[in-house]
PDB file of C-alpha atoms in Angstrom:
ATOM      1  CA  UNK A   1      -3.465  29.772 -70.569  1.00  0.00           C
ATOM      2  CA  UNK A   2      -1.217  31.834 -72.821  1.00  0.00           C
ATOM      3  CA  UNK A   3      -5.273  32.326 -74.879  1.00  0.00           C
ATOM      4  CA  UNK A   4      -6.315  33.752 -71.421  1.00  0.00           C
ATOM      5  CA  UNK A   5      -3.739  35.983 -70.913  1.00  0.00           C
ATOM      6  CA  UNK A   6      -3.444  36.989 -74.990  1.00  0.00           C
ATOM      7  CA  UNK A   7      -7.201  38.286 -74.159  1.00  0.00           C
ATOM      8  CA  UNK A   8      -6.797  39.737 -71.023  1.00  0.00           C
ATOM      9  CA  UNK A   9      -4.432  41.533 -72.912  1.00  0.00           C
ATOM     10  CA  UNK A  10      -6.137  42.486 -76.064  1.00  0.00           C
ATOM     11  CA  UNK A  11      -9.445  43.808 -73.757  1.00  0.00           C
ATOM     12  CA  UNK A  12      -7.313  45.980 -71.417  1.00  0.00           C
ATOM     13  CA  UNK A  13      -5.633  47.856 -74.788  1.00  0.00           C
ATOM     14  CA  UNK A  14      -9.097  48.361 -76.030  1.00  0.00           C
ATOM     15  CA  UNK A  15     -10.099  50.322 -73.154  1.00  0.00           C
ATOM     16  CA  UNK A  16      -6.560  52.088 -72.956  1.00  0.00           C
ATOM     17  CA  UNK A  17      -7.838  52.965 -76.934  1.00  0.00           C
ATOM     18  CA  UNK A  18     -11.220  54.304 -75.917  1.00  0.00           C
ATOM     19  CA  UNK A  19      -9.698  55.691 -72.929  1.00  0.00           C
ATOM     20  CA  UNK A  20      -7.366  57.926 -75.091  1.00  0.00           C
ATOM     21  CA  UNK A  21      -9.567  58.825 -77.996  1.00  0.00           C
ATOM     22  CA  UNK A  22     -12.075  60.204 -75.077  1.00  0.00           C
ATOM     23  CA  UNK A  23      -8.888  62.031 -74.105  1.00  0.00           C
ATOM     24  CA  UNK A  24      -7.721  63.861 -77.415  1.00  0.00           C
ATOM     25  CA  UNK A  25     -10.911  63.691 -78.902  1.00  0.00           C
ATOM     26  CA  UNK A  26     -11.580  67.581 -80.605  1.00  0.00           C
ATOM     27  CA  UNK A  27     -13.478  69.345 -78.717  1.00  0.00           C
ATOM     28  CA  UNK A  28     -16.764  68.668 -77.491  1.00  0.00           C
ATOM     29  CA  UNK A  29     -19.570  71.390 -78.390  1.00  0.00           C
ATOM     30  CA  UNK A  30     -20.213  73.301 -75.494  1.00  0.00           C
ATOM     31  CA  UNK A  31     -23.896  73.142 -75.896  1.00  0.00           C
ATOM     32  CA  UNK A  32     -23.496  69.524 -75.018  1.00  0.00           C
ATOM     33  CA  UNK A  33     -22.162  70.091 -71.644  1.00  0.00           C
ATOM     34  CA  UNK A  34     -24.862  72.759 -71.107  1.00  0.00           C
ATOM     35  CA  UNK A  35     -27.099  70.551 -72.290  1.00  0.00           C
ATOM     36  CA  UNK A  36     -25.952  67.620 -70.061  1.00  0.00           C
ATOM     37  CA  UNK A  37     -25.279  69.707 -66.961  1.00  0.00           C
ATOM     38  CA  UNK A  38     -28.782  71.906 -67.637  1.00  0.00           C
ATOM     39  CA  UNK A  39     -30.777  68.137 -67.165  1.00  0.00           C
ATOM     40  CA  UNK A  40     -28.794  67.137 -63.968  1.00  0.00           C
ATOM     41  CA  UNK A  41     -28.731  69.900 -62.439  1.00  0.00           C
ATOM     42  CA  UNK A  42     -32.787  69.907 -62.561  1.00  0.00           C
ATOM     43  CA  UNK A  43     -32.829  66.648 -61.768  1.00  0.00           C
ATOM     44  CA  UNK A  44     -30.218  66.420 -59.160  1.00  0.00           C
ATOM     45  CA  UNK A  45     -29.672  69.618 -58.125  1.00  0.00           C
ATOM     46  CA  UNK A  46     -26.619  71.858 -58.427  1.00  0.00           C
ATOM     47  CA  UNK A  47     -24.711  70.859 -55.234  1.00  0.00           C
ATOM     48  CA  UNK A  48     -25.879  67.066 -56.063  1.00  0.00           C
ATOM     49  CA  UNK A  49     -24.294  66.784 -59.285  1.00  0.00           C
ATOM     50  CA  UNK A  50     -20.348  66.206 -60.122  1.00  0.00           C
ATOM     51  CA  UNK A  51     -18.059  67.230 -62.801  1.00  0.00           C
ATOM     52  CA  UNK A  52     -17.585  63.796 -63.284  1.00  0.00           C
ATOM     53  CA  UNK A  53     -21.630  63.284 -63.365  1.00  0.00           C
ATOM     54  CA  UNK A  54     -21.505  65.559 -66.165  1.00  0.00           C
ATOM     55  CA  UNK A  55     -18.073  64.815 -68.248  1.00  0.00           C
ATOM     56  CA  UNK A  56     -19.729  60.896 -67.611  1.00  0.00           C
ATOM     57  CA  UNK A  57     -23.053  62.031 -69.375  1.00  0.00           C
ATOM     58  CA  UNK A  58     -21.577  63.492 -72.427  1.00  0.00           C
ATOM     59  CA  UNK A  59     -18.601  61.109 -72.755  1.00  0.00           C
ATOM     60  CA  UNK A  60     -15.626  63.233 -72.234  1.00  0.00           C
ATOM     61  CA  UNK A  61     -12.895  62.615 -69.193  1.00  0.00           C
ATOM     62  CA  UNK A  62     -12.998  64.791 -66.693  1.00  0.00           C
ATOM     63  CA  UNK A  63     -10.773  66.953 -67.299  1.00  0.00           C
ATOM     64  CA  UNK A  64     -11.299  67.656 -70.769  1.00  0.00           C
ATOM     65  CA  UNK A  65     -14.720  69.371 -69.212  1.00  0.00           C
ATOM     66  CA  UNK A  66     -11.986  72.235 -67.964  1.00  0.00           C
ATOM     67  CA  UNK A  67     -10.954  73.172 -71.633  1.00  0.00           C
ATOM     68  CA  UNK A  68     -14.519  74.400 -72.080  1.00  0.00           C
ATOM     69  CA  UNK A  69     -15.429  75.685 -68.358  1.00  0.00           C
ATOM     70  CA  UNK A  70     -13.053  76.454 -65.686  1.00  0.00           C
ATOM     71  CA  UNK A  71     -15.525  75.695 -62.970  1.00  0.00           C
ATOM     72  CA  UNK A  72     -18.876  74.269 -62.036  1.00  0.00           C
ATOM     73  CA  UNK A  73     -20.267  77.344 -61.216  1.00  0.00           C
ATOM     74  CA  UNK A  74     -19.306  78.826 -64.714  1.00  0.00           C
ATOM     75  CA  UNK A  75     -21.203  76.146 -66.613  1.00  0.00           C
ATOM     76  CA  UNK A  76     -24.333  76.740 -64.142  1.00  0.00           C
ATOM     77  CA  UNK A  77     -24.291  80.678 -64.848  1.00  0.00           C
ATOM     78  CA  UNK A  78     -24.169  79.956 -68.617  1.00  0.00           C
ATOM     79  CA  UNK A  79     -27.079  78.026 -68.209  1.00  0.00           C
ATOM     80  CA  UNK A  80     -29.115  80.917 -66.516  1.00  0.00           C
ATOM     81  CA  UNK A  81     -27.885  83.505 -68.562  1.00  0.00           C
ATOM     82  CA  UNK A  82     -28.474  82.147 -71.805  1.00  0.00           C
ATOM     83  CA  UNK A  83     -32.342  81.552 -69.968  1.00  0.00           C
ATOM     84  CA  UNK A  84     -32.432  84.388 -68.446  1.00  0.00           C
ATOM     85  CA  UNK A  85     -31.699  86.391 -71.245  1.00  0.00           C
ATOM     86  CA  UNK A  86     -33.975  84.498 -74.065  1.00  0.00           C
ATOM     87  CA  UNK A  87     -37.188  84.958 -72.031  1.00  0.00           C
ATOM     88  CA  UNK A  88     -36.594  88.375 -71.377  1.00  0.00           C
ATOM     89  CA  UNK A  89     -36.374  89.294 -75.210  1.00  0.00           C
ATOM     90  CA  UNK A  90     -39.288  87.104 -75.656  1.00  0.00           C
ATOM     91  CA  UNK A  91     -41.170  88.512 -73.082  1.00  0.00           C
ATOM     92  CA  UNK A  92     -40.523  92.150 -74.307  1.00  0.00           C
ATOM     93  CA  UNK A  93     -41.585  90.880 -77.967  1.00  0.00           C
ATOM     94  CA  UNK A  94     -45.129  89.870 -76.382  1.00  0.00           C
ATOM     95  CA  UNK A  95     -45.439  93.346 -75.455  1.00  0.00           C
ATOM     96  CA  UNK A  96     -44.627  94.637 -79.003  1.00  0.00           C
ATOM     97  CA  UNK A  97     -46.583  92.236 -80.711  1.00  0.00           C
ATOM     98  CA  UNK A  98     -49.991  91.747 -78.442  1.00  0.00           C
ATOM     99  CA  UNK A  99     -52.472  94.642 -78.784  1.00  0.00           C
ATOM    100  CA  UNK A 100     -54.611  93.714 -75.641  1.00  0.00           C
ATOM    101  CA  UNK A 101     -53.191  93.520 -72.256  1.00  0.00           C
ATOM    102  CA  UNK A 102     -55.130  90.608 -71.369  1.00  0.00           C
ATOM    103  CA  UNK A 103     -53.553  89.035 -74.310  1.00  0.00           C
ATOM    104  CA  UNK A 104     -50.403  90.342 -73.448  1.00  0.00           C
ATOM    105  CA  UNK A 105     -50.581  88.679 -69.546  1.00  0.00           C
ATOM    106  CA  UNK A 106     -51.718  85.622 -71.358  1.00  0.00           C
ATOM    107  CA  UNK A 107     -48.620  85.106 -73.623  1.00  0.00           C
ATOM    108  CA  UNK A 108     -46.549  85.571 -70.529  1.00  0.00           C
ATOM    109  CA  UNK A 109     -48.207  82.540 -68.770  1.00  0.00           C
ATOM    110  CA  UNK A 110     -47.506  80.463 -72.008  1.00  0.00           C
ATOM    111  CA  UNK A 111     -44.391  81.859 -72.472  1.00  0.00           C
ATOM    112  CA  UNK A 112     -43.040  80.959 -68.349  1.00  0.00           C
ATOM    113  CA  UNK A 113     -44.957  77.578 -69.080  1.00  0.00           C
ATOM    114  CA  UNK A 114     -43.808  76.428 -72.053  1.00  0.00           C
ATOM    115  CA  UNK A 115     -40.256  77.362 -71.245  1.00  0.00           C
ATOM    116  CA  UNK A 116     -40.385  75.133 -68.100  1.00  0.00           C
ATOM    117  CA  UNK A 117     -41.890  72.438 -68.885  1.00  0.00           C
ATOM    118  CA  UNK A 118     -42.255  72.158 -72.526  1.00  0.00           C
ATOM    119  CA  UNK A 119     -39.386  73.944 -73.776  1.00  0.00           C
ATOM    120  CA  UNK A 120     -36.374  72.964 -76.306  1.00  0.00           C
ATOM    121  CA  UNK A 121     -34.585  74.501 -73.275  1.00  0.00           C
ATOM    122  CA  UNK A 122     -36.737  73.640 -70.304  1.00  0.00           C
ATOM    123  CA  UNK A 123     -33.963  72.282 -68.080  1.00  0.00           C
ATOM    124  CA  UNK A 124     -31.895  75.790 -68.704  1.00  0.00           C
ATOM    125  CA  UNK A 125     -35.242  77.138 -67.235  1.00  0.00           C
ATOM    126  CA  UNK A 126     -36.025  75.169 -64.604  1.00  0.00           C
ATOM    127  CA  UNK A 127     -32.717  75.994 -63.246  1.00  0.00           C
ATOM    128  CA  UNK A 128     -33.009  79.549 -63.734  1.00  0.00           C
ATOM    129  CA  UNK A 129     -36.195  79.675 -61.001  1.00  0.00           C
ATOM    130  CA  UNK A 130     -34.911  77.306 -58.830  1.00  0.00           C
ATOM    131  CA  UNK A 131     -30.980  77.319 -58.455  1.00  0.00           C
ATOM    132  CA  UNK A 132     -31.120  80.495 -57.693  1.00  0.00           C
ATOM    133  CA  UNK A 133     -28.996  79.990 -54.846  1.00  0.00           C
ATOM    134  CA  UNK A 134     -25.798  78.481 -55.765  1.00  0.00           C
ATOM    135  CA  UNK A 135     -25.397  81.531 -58.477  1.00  0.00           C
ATOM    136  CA  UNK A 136     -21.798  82.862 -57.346  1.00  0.00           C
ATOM    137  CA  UNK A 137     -22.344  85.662 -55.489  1.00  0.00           C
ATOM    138  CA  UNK A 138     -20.117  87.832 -58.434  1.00  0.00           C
ATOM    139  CA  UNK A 139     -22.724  86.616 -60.760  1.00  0.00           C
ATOM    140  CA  UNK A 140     -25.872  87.398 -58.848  1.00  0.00           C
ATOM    141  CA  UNK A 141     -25.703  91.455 -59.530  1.00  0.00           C
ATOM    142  CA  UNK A 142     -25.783  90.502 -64.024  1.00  0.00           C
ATOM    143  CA  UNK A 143     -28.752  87.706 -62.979  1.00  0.00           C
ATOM    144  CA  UNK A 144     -30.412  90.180 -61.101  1.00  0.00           C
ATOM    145  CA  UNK A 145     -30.730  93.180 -63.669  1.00  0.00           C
ATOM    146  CA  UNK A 146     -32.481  90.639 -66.502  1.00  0.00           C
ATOM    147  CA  UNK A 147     -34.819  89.293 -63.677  1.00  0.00           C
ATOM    148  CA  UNK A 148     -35.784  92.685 -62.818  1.00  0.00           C
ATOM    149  CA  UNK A 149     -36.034  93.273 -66.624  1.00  0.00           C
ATOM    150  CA  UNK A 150     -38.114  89.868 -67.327  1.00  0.00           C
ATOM    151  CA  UNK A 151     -40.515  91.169 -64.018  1.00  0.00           C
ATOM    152  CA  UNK A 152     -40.899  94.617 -65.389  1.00  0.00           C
ATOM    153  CA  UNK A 153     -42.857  92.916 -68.665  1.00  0.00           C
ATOM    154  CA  UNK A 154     -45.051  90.839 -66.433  1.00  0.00           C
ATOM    155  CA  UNK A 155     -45.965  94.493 -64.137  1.00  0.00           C
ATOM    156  CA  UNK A 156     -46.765  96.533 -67.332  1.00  0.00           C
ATOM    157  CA  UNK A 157     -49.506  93.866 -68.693  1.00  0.00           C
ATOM    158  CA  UNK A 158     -50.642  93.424 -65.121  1.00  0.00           C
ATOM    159  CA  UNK A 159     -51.009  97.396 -64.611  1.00  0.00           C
ATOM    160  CA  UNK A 160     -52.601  97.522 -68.254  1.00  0.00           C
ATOM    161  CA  UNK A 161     -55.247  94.963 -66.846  1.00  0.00           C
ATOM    162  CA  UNK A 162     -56.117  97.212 -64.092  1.00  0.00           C
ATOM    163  CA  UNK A 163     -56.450  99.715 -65.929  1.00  0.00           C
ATOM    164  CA  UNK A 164     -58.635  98.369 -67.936  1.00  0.00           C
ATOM    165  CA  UNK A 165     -60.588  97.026 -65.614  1.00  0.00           C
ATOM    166  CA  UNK A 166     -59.805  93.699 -66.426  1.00  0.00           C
ATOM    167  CA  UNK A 167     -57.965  92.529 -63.004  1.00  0.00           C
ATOM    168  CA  UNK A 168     -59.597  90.707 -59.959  1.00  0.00           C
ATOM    169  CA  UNK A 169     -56.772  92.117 -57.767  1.00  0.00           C
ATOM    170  CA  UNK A 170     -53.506  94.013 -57.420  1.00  0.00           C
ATOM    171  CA  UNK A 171     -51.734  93.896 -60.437  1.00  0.00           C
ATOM    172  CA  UNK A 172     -48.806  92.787 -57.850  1.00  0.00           C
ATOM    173  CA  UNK A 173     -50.801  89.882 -56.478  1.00  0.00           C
ATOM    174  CA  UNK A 174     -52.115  88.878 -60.369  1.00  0.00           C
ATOM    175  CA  UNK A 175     -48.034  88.451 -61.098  1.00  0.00           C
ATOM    176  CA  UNK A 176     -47.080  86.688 -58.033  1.00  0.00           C
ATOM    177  CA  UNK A 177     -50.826  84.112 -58.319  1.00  0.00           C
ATOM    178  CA  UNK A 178     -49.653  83.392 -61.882  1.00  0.00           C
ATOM    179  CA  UNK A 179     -45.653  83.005 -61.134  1.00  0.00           C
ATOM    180  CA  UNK A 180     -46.459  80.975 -57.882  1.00  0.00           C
ATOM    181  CA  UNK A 181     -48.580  78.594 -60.411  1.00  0.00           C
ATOM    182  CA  UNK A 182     -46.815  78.303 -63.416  1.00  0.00           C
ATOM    183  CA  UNK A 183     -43.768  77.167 -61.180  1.00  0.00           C
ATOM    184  CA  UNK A 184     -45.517  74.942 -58.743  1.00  0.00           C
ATOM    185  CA  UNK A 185     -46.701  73.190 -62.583  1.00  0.00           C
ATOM    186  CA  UNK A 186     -43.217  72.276 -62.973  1.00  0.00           C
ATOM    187  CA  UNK A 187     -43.853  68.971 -61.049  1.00  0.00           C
ATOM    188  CA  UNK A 188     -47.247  67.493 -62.524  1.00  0.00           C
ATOM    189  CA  UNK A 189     -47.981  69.376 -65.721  1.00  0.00           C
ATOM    190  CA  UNK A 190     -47.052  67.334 -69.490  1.00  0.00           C
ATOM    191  CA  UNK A 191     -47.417  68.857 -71.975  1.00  0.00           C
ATOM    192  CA  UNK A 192     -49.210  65.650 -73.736  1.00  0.00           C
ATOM    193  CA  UNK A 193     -51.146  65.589 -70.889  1.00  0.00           C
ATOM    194  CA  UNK A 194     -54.890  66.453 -70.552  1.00  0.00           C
ATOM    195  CA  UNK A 195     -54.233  69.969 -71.316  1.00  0.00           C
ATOM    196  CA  UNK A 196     -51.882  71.909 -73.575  1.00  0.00           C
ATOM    197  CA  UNK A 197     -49.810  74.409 -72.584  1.00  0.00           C
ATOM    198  CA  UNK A 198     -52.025  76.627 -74.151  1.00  0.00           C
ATOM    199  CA  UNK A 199     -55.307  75.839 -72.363  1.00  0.00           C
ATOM    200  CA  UNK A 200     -53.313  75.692 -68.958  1.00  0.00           C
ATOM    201  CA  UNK A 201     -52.422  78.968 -69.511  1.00  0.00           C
ATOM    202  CA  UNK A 202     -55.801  80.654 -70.430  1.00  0.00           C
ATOM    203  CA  UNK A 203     -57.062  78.716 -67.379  1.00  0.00           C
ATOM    204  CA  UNK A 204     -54.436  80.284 -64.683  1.00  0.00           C
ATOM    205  CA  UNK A 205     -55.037  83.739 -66.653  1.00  0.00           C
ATOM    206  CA  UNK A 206     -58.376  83.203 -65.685  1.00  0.00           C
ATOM    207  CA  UNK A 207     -57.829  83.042 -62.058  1.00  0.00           C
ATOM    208  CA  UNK A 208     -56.604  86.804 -62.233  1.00  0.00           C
ATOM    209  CA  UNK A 209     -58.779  88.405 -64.805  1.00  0.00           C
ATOM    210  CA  UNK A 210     -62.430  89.183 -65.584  1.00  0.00           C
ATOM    211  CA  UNK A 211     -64.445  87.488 -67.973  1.00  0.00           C
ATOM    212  CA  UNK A 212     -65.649  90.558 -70.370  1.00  0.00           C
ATOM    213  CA  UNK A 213     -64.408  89.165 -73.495  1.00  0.00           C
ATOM    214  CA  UNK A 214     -65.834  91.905 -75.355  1.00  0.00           C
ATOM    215  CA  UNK A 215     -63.840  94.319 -73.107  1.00  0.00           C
ATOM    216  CA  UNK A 216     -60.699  92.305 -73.811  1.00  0.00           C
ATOM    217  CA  UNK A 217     -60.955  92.033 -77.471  1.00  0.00           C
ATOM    218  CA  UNK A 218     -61.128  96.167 -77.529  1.00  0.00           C
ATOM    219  CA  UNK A 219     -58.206  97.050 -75.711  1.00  0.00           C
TER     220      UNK A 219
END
């Protein structure tokens, strides 16, 4: 009996241990919790997932989440704008660096893919396009400008296209076909799959433009 109760005794002050070294542990990196929040939030949803979900994933109590982030909603708009702004400097780059603009609409299609599904940061993405709606309304002007700046890339290779030539529609309707498909890709494509991100996205370009190659490789 008195064995019993000596280990009884001894397991209940190993959890009060790793109870308070979870509590006064330094600081956790707050990539971690973006991290951690970024993947449940895409696979949960915002409204689904807890602070407690997320302290629980990365191994921290609760309320050691609030010496980081003072709300939910803060750790979801970090997550956007950190994606937010990284494809928008990418996307600008593709401009800069792409001398044809059926090049240039290509990159973009590789660029929206790989960042959702194939990504380093593909959760961060995924919840940029579709959490859209919990964004604190505050928030949602900041959000707003760098998705108008992100678009505006997309509009001047789709208006180069056209005119070029190179377009099978409205350089509006080419942006919103490609968009619409790299998006809905989010819930079959893998990157290991039977295509690569890369052939996936000279396929969907192909939906939009011509198929003068010699045309293309001029401009």
């Amino acid at each position: 009996m008195d064995l019993k109760i000596d280990t009884d005794e001894a397991r209940k002050a190993r959890r009060n241990v790793r109870t308070q070294r979870r509590a006064v542990d330094p600081a956790v990196p707050r990539e971690r919790i973006l991290n951690s929040a970024a993947s449940m939030f895409r696979q949960r949803g915002f409204k689904a997932t807890t602070v407690r979900d997320i302290a629980g994933e990365v191994g921290i109590l609760s309320g050691s989440l609030f010496h980081h982030f003072q709300s939910k909603e803060e750790i979801l708009l970090e997550i956007m704008r950190e994606a937010a702004f990284t494809i928008c400097v990418r996307a600008e780059k593709i401009l800069e660096d792409a001398p044809a603009p059926v090049q240039q609409l290509r990159e973009l299609v590789r660029l929206e893919l790989e960042a959702i599904v194939a990504g380093a940061r593909k959760d961060y993405h995924a919840v940029l396009f579709f959490e859209w709606r919990d964004v604190p309304e505050a928030a949602k002007p900041e959000l707003t400008r760098m998705q108008k700046r992100y678009n505006r890339s997309w509009k001047r290779a789709a208006e180069a296209c056209h005119a070029a030539g190179l377009l099978r529609c409205e350089p509006e309707a080419a942006v919103l076909i490609l968009h619409g498909a790299v998006r809905g890709a989010m819930t079959w494509f893998r990157p290991n799959g039977r295509y690569s991100t890369e052939e996936f996205g000279n396929i969907l370009t192909a939906l939009v433009t011509t198929h003068d190659n010699d045309k293309d490789n001029k401009q």
